[in-house]
PDB file of C-alpha atoms in Angstrom:
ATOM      1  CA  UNK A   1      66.169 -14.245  -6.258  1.00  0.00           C
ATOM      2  CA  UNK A   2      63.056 -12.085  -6.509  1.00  0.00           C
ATOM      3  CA  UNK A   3      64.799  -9.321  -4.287  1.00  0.00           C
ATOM      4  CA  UNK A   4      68.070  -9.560  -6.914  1.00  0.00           C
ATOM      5  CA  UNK A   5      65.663  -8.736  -9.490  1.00  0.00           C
ATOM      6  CA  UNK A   6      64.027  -5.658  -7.792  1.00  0.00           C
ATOM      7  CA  UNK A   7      67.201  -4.370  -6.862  1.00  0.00           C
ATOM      8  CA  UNK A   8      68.563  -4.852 -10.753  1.00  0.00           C
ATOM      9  CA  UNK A   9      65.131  -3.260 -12.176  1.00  0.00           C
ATOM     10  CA  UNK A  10      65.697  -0.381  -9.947  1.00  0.00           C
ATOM     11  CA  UNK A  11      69.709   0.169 -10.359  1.00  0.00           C
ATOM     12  CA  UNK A  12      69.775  -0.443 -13.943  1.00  0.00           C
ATOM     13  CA  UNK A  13      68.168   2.517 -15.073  1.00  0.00           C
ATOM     14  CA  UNK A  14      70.962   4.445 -13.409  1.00  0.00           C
ATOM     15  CA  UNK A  15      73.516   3.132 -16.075  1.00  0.00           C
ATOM     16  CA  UNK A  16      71.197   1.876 -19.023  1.00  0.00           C
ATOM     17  CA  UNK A  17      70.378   5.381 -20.191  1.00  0.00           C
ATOM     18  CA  UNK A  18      73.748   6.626 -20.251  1.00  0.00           C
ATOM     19  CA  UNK A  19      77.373   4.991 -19.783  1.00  0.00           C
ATOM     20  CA  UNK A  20      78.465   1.434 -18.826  1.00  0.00           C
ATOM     21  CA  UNK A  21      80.242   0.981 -15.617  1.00  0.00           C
ATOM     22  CA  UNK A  22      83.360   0.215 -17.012  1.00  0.00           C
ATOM     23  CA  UNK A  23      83.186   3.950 -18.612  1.00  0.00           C
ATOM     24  CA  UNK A  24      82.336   5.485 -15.842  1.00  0.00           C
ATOM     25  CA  UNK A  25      85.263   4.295 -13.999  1.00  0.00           C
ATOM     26  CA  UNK A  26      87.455   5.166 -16.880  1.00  0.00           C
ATOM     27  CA  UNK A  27      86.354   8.286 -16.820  1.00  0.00           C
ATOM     28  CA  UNK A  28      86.559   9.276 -13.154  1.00  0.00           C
ATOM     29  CA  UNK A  29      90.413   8.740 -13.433  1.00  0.00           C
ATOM     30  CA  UNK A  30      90.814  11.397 -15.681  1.00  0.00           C
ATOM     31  CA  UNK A  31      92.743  14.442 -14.528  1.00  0.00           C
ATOM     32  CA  UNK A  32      91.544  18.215 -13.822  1.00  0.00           C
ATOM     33  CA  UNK A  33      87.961  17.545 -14.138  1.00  0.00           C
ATOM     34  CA  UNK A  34      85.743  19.653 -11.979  1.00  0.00           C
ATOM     35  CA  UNK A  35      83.388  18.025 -10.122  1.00  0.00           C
ATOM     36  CA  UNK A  36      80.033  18.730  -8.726  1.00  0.00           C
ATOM     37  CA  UNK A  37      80.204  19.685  -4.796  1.00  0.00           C
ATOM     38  CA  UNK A  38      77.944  20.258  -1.528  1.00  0.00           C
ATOM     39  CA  UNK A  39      75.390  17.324  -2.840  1.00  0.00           C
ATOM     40  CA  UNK A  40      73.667  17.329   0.395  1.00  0.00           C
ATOM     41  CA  UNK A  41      75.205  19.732   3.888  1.00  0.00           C
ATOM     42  CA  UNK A  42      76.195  17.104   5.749  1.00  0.00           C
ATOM     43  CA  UNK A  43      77.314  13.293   6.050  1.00  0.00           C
ATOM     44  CA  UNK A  44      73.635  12.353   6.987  1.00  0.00           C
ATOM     45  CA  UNK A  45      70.491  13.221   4.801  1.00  0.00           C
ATOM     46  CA  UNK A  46      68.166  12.582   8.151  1.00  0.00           C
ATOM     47  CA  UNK A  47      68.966   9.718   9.596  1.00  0.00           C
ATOM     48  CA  UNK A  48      71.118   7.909   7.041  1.00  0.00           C
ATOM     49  CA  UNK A  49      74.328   8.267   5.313  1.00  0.00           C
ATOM     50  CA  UNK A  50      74.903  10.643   2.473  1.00  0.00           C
ATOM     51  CA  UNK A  51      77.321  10.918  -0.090  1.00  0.00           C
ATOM     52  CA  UNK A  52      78.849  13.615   1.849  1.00  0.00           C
ATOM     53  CA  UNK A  53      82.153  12.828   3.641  1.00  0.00           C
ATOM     54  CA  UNK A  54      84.822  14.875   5.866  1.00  0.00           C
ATOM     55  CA  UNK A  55      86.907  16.195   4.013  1.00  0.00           C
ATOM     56  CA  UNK A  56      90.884  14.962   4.577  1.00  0.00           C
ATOM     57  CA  UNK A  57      92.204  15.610   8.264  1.00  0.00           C
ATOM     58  CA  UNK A  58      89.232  16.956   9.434  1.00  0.00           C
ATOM     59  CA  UNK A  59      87.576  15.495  12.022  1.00  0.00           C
ATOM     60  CA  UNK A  60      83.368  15.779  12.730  1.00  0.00           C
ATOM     61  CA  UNK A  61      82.085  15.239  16.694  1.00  0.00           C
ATOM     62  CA  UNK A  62      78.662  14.720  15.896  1.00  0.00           C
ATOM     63  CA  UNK A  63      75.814  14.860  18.186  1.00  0.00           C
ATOM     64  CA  UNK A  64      72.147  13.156  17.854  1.00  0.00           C
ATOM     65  CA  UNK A  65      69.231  13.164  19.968  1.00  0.00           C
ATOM     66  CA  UNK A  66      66.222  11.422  19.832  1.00  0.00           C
ATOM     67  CA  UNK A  67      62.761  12.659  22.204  1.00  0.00           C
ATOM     68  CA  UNK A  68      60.094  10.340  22.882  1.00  0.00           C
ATOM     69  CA  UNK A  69      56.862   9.949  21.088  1.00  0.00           C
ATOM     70  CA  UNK A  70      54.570  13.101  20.456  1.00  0.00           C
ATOM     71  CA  UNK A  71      51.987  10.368  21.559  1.00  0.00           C
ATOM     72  CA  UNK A  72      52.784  10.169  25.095  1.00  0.00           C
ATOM     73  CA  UNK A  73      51.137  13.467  26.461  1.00  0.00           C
ATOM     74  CA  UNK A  74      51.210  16.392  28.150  1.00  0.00           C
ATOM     75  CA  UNK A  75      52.598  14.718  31.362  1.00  0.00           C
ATOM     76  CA  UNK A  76      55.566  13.595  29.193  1.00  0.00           C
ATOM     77  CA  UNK A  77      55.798  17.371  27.813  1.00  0.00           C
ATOM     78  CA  UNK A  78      55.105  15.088  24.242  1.00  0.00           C
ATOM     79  CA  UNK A  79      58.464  13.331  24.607  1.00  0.00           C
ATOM     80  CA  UNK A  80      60.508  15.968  25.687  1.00  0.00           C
ATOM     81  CA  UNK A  81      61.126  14.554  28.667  1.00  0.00           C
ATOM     82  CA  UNK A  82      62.744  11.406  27.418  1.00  0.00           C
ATOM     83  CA  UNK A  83      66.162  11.353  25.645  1.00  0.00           C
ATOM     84  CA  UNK A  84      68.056   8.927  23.564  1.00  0.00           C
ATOM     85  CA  UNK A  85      71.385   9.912  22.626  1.00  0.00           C
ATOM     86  CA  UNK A  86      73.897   8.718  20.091  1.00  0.00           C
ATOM     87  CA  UNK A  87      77.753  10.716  19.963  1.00  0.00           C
ATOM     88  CA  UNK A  88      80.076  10.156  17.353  1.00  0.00           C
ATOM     89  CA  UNK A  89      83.515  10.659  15.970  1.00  0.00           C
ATOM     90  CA  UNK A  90      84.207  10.611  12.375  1.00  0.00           C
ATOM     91  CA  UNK A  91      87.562  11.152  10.904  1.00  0.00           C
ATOM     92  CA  UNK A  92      88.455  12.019   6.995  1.00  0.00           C
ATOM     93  CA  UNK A  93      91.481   9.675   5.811  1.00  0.00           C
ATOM     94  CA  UNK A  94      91.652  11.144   2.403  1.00  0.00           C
ATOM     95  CA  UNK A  95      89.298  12.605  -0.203  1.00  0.00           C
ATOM     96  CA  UNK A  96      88.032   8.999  -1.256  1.00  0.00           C
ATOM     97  CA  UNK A  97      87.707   7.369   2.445  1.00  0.00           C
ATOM     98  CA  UNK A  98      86.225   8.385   5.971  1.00  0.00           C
ATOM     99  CA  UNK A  99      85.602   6.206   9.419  1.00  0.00           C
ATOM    100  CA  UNK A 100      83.889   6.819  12.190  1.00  0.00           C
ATOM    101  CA  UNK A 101      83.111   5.249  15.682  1.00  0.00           C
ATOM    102  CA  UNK A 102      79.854   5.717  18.008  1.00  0.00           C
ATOM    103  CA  UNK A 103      77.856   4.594  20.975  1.00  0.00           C
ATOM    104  CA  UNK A 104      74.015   5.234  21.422  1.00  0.00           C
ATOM    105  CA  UNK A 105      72.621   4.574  24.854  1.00  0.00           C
ATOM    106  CA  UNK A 106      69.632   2.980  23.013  1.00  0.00           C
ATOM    107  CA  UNK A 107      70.425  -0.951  23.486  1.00  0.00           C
ATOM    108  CA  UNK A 108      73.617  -0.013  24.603  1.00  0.00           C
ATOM    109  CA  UNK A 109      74.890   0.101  21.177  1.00  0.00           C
ATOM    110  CA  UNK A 110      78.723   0.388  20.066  1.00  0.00           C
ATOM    111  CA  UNK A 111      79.145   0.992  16.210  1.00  0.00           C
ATOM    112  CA  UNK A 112      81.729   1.931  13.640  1.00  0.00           C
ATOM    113  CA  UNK A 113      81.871   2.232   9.706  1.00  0.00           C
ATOM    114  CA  UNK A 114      83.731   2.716   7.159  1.00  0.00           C
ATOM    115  CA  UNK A 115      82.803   4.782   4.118  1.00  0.00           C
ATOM    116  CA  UNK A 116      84.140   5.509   0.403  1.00  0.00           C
ATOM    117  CA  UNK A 117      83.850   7.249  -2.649  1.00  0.00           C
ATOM    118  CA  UNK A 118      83.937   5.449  -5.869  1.00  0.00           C
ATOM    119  CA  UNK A 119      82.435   8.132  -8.259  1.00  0.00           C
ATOM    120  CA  UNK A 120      82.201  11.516  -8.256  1.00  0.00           C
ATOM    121  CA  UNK A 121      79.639  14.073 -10.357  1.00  0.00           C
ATOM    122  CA  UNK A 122      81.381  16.012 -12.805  1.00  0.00           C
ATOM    123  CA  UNK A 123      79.641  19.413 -13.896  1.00  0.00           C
ATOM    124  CA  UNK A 124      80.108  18.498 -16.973  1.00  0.00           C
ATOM    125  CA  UNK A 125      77.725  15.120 -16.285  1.00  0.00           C
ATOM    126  CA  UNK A 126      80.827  13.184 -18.185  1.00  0.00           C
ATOM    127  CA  UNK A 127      80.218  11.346 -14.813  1.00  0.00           C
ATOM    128  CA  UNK A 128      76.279  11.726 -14.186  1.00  0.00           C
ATOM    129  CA  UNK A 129      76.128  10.386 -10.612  1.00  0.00           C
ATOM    130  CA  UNK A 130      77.950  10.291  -7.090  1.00  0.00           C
ATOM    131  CA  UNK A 131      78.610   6.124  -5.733  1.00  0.00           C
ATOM    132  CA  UNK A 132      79.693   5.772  -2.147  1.00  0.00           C
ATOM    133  CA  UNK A 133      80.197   2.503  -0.482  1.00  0.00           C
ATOM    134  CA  UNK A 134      79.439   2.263   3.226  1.00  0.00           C
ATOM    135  CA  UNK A 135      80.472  -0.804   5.390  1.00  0.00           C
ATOM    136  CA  UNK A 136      79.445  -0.493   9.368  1.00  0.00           C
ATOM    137  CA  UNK A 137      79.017  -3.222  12.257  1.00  0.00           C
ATOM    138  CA  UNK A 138      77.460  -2.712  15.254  1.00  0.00           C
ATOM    139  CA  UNK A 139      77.546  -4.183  18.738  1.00  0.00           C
ATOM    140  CA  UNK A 140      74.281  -4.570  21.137  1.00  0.00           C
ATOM    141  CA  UNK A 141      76.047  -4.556  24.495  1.00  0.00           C
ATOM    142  CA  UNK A 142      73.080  -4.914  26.761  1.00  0.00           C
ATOM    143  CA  UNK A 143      72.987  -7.690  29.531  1.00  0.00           C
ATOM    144  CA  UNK A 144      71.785 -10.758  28.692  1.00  0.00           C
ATOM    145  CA  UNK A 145      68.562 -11.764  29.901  1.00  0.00           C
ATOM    146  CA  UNK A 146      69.861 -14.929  30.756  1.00  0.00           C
ATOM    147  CA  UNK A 147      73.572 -15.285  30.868  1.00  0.00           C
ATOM    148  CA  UNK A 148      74.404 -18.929  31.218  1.00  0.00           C
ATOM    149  CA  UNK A 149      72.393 -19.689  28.033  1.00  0.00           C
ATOM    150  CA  UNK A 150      72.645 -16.647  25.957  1.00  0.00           C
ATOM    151  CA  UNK A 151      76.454 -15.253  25.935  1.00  0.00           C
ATOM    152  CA  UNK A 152      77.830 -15.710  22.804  1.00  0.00           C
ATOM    153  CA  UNK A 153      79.445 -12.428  21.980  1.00  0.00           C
ATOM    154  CA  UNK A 154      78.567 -13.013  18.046  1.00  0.00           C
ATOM    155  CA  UNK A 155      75.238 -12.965  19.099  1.00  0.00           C
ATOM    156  CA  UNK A 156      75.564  -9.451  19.552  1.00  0.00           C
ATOM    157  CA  UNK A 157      76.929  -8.184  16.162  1.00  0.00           C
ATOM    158  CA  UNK A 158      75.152  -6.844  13.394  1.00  0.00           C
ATOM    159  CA  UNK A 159      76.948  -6.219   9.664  1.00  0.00           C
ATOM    160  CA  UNK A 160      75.403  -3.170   7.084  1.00  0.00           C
ATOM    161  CA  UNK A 161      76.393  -2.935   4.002  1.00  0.00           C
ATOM    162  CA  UNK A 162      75.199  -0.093   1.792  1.00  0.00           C
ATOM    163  CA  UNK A 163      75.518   1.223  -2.303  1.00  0.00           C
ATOM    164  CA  UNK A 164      74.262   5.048  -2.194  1.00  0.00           C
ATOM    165  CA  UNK A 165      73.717   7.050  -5.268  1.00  0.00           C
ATOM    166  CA  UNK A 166      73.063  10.544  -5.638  1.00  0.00           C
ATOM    167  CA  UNK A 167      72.740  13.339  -8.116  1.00  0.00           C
ATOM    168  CA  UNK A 168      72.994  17.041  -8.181  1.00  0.00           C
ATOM    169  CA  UNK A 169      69.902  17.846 -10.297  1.00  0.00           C
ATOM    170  CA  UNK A 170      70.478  21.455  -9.687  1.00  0.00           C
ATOM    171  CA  UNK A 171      72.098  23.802  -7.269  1.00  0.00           C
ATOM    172  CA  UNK A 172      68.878  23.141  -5.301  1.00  0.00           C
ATOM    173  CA  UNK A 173      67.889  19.761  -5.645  1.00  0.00           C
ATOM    174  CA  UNK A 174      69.939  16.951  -5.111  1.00  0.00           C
ATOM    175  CA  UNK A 175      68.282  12.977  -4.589  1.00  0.00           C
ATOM    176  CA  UNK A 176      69.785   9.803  -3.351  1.00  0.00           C
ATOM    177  CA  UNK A 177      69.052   5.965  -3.579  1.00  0.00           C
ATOM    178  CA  UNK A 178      70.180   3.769  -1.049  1.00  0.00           C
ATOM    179  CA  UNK A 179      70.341   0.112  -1.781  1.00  0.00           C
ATOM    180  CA  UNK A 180      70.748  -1.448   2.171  1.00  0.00           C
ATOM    181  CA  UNK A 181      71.519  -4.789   3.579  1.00  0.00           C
ATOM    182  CA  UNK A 182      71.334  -5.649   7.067  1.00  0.00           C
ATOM    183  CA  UNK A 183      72.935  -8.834   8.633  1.00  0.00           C
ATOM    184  CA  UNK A 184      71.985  -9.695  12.339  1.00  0.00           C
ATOM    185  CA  UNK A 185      73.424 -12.969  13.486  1.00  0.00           C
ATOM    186  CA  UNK A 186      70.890 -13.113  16.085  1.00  0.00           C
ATOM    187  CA  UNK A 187      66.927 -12.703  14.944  1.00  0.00           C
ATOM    188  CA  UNK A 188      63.894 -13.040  17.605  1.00  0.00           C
ATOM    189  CA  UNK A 189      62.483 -16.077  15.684  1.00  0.00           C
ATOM    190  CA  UNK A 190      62.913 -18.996  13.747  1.00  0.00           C
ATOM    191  CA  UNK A 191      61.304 -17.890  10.890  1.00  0.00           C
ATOM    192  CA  UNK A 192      62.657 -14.810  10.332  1.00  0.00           C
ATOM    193  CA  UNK A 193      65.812 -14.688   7.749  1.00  0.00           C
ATOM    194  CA  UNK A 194      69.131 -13.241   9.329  1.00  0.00           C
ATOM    195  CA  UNK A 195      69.669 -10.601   6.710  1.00  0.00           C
ATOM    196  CA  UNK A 196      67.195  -8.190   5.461  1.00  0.00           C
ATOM    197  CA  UNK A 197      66.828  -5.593   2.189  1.00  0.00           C
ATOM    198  CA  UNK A 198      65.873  -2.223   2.028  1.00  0.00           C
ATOM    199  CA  UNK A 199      65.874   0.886   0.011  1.00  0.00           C
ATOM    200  CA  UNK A 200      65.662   3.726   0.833  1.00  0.00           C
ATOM    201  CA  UNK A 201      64.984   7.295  -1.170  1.00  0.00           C
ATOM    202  CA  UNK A 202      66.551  10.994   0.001  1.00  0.00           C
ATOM    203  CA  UNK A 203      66.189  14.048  -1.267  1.00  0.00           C
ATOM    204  CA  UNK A 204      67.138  18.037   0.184  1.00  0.00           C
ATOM    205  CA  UNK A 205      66.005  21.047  -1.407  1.00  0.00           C
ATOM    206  CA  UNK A 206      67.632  23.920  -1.099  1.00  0.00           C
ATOM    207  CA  UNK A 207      65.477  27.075   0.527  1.00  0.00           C
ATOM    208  CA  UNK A 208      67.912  29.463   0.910  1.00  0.00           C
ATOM    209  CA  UNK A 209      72.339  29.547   1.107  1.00  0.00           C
ATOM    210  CA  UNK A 210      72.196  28.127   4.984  1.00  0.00           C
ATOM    211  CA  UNK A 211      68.698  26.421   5.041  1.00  0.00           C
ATOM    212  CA  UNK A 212      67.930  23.089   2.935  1.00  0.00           C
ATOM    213  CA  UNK A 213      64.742  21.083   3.186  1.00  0.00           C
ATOM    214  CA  UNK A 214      65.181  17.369   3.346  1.00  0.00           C
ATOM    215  CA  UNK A 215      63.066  13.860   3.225  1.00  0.00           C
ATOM    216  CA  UNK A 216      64.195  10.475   3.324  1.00  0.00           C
ATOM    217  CA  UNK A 217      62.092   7.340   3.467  1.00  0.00           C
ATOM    218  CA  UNK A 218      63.314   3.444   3.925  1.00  0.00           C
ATOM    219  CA  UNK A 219      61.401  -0.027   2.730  1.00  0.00           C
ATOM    220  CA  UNK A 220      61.905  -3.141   4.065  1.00  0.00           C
ATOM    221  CA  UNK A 221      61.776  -6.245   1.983  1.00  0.00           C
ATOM    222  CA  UNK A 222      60.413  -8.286   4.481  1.00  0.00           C
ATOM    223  CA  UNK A 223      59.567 -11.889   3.941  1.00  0.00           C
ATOM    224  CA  UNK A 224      55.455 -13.275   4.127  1.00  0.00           C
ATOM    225  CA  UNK A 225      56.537 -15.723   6.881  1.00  0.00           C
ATOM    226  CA  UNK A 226      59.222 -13.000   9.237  1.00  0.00           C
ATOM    227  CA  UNK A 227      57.399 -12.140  12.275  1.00  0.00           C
ATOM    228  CA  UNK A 228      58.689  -8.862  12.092  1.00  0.00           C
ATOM    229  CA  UNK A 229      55.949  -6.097  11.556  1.00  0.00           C
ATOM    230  CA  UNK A 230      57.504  -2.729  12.476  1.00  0.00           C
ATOM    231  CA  UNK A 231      56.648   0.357  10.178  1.00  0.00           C
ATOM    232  CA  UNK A 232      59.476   1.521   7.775  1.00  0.00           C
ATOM    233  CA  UNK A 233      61.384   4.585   9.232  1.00  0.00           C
ATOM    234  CA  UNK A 234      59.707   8.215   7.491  1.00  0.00           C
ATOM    235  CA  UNK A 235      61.825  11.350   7.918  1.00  0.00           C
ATOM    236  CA  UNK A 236      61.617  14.788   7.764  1.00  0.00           C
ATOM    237  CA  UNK A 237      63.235  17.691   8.597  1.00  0.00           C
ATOM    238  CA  UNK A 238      65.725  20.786   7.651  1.00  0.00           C
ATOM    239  CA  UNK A 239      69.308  21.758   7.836  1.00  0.00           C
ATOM    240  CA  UNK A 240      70.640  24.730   8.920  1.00  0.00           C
ATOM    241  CA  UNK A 241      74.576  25.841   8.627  1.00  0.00           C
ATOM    242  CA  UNK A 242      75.657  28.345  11.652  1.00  0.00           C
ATOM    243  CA  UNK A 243      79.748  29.017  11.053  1.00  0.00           C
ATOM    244  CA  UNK A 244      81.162  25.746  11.980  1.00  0.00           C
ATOM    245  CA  UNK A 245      78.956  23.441  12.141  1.00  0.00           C
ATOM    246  CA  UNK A 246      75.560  21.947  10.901  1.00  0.00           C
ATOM    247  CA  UNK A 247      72.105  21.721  12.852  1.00  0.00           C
ATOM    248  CA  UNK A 248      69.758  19.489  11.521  1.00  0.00           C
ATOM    249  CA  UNK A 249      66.733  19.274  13.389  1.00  0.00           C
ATOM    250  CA  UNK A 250      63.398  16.507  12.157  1.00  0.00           C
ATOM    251  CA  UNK A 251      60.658  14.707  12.541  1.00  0.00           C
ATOM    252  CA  UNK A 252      60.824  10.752  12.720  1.00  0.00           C
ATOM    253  CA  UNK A 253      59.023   7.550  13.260  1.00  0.00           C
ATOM    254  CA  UNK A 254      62.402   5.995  14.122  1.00  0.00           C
ATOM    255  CA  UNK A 255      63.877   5.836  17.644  1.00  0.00           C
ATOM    256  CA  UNK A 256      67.516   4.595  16.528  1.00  0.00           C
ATOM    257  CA  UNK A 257      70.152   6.467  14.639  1.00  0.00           C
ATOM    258  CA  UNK A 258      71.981   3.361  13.375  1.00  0.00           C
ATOM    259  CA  UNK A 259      70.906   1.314   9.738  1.00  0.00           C
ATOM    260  CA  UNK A 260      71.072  -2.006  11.961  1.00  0.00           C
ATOM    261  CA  UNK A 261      68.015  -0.258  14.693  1.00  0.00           C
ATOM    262  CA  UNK A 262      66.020   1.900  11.810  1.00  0.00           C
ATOM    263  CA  UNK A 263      65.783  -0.313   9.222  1.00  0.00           C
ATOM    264  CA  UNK A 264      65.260  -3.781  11.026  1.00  0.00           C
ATOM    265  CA  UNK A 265      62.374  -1.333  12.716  1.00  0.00           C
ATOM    266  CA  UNK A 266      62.568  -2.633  16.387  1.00  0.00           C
ATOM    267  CA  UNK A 267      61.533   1.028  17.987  1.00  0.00           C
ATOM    268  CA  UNK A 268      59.909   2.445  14.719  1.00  0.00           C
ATOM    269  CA  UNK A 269      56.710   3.875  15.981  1.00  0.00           C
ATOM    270  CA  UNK A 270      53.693   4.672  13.296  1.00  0.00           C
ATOM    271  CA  UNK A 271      53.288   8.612  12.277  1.00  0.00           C
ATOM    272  CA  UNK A 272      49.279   7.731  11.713  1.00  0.00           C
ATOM    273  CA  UNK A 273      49.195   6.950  16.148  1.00  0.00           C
ATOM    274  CA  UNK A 274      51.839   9.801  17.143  1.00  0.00           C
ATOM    275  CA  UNK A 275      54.602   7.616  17.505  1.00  0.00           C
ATOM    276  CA  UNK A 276      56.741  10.266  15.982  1.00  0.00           C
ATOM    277  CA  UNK A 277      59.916  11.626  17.546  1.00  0.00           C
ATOM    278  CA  UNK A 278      61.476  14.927  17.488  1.00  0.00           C
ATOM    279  CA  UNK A 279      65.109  14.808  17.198  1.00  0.00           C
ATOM    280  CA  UNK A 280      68.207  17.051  16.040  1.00  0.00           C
ATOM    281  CA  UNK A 281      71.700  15.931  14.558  1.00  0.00           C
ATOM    282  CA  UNK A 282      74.446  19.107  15.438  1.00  0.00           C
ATOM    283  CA  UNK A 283      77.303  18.702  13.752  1.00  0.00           C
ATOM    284  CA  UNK A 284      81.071  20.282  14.840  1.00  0.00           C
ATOM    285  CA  UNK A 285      84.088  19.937  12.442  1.00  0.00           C
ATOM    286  CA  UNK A 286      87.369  20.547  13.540  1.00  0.00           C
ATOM    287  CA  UNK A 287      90.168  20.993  11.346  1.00  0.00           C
ATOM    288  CA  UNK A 288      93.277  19.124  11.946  1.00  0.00           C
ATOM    289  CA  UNK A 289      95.779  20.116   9.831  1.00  0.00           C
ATOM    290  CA  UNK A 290      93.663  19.028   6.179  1.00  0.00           C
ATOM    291  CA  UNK A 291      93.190  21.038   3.305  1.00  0.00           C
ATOM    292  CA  UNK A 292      90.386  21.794   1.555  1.00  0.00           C
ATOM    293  CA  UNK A 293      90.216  19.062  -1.279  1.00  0.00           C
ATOM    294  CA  UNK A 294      86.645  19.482  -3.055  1.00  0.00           C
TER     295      UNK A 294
END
């Protein structure tokens, strides 16, 4: 009950000072409006989703890599000789709907998602605010530690479920909320609950046409009595556009690139020791016949 309540003291704002819901979906059904575009460069601020989405037929092979910890030395080379790896495909349906499938070699870790648009930004600010809905599940496929007791493939599964809401301040500054909830239907103790809040905050800021500044910063609602004690992922780091794609490149406490790793904060190291990662997200679209619908 008391997270309900922070969740409605921080959402309400959002609609309180302006429209009601119901207007603002009346409104986004009106015809030849012109809405706000290029919120954030691509589908991720850092490490989670933005509002962003492929545009319709186009298809985006994304790559992410993770080093390890700045804290591990010079015989390491400061992490650069240790790789995690995440590759992705993710596929525009439509202008309101995207999917996308994955596979980190971090826990072995098979995911996909789903992801919609349920308001867009007008210029006008008729509609103040972009609302995406993102639904993903992912799938720890590591051996079991001990097979003839532990093999129930449910075990494995995790469900996210995610409300993000952005705004184009300006043509430089754009800032996202992101309410989160994590379901894992297998925890490490008895004590802790099986789903989890967070919220996290995102912002870019533009430097110049091809090069955007971004941060982006998750809280976990953790329960008094979970035994869970990881730090909350902190990121930071820039985009740049070359041509076809995007290169983002950052700095990050969190080892995983997937809500159900960064946010439950298994491999979340703590910026204040070194555990800090330097990572990059490149980003190839291919067009497959789509049109430009923005």
């Amino acid at each position: 009950m008391k997270r309900a309540l922070v969740y409605l003291l921080i959402l309400n704002p959002l609609f309180s000072a302006g429209q009601t819901m119901d207007e603002l979906l009346e409104s986004e059904f009106i015809k030849d409006k012109s809405y706000e575009s290029a919120v954030f460069k691509a589908t991720r601020i850092i490490i989670g989703h933005s509002v962003e989405q492929m545009k319709a037929r186009h298809l985006d092979f994304r790559i992410s890599h993770r080093f390890g910890e700045l804290n591990n030395g010079p015989y390491e080379l400061f992490g650069l000789d240790q790789a995690t790896i995440h590759l992705s495909l993710e596929y525009g349906l439509n202008d309101r709907f995207m999917v996308g499938i994955g596979r980190s070699n971090l826990e072995k870790t098979f995911d996909g998602f789903i992801k919609m648009k349920l308001l867009r930004q007008t210029e006008s600010n008729n509609i103040p605010l972009f609302i995406s809905y993102v639904g993903s599940t992912e799938i720890n496929a590591t051996r079991w530690a001990n097979p003839e007791r532990d093999n129930k493939f449910t075990s494995r599964m995790a469900y996210i479920h995610q409300l993000l809401f952005a705004r184009k301040f300006s043509p430089g500054l754009s800032m996202q909320l992101t309410p989160v909830l994590v379901h894992k239907n297998l925890v490490p103790g008895k004590k802790d609950s099986n789903d989890l809040f967070a919220l996290g905050a995102g912002g870019r800021l533009k430097i110049s046409n091809r090069v955007s500044f971004n941060a982006e910063y998750f809280y976990a609602f953790r329960s008094e009595n979970s035994t869970l004690s990881y730090p909350n992922p902190l990121s930071l780091g820039f985009d740049i556009e070359t041509g076809g794609h995007v290169f983002q490149i950052m700095l990050t406490n969190a080892l995983s690139m997937r809500e159900g790793g960064f946010i439950w904060g298994t491999n979340n190291g703590r910026w204040s020791d070194g555990g800090i990662h330097l990572g990059f997200n490149i980003s190839r679209v291919f067009s497959l016949g789509g049109q430009d619908i923005y």
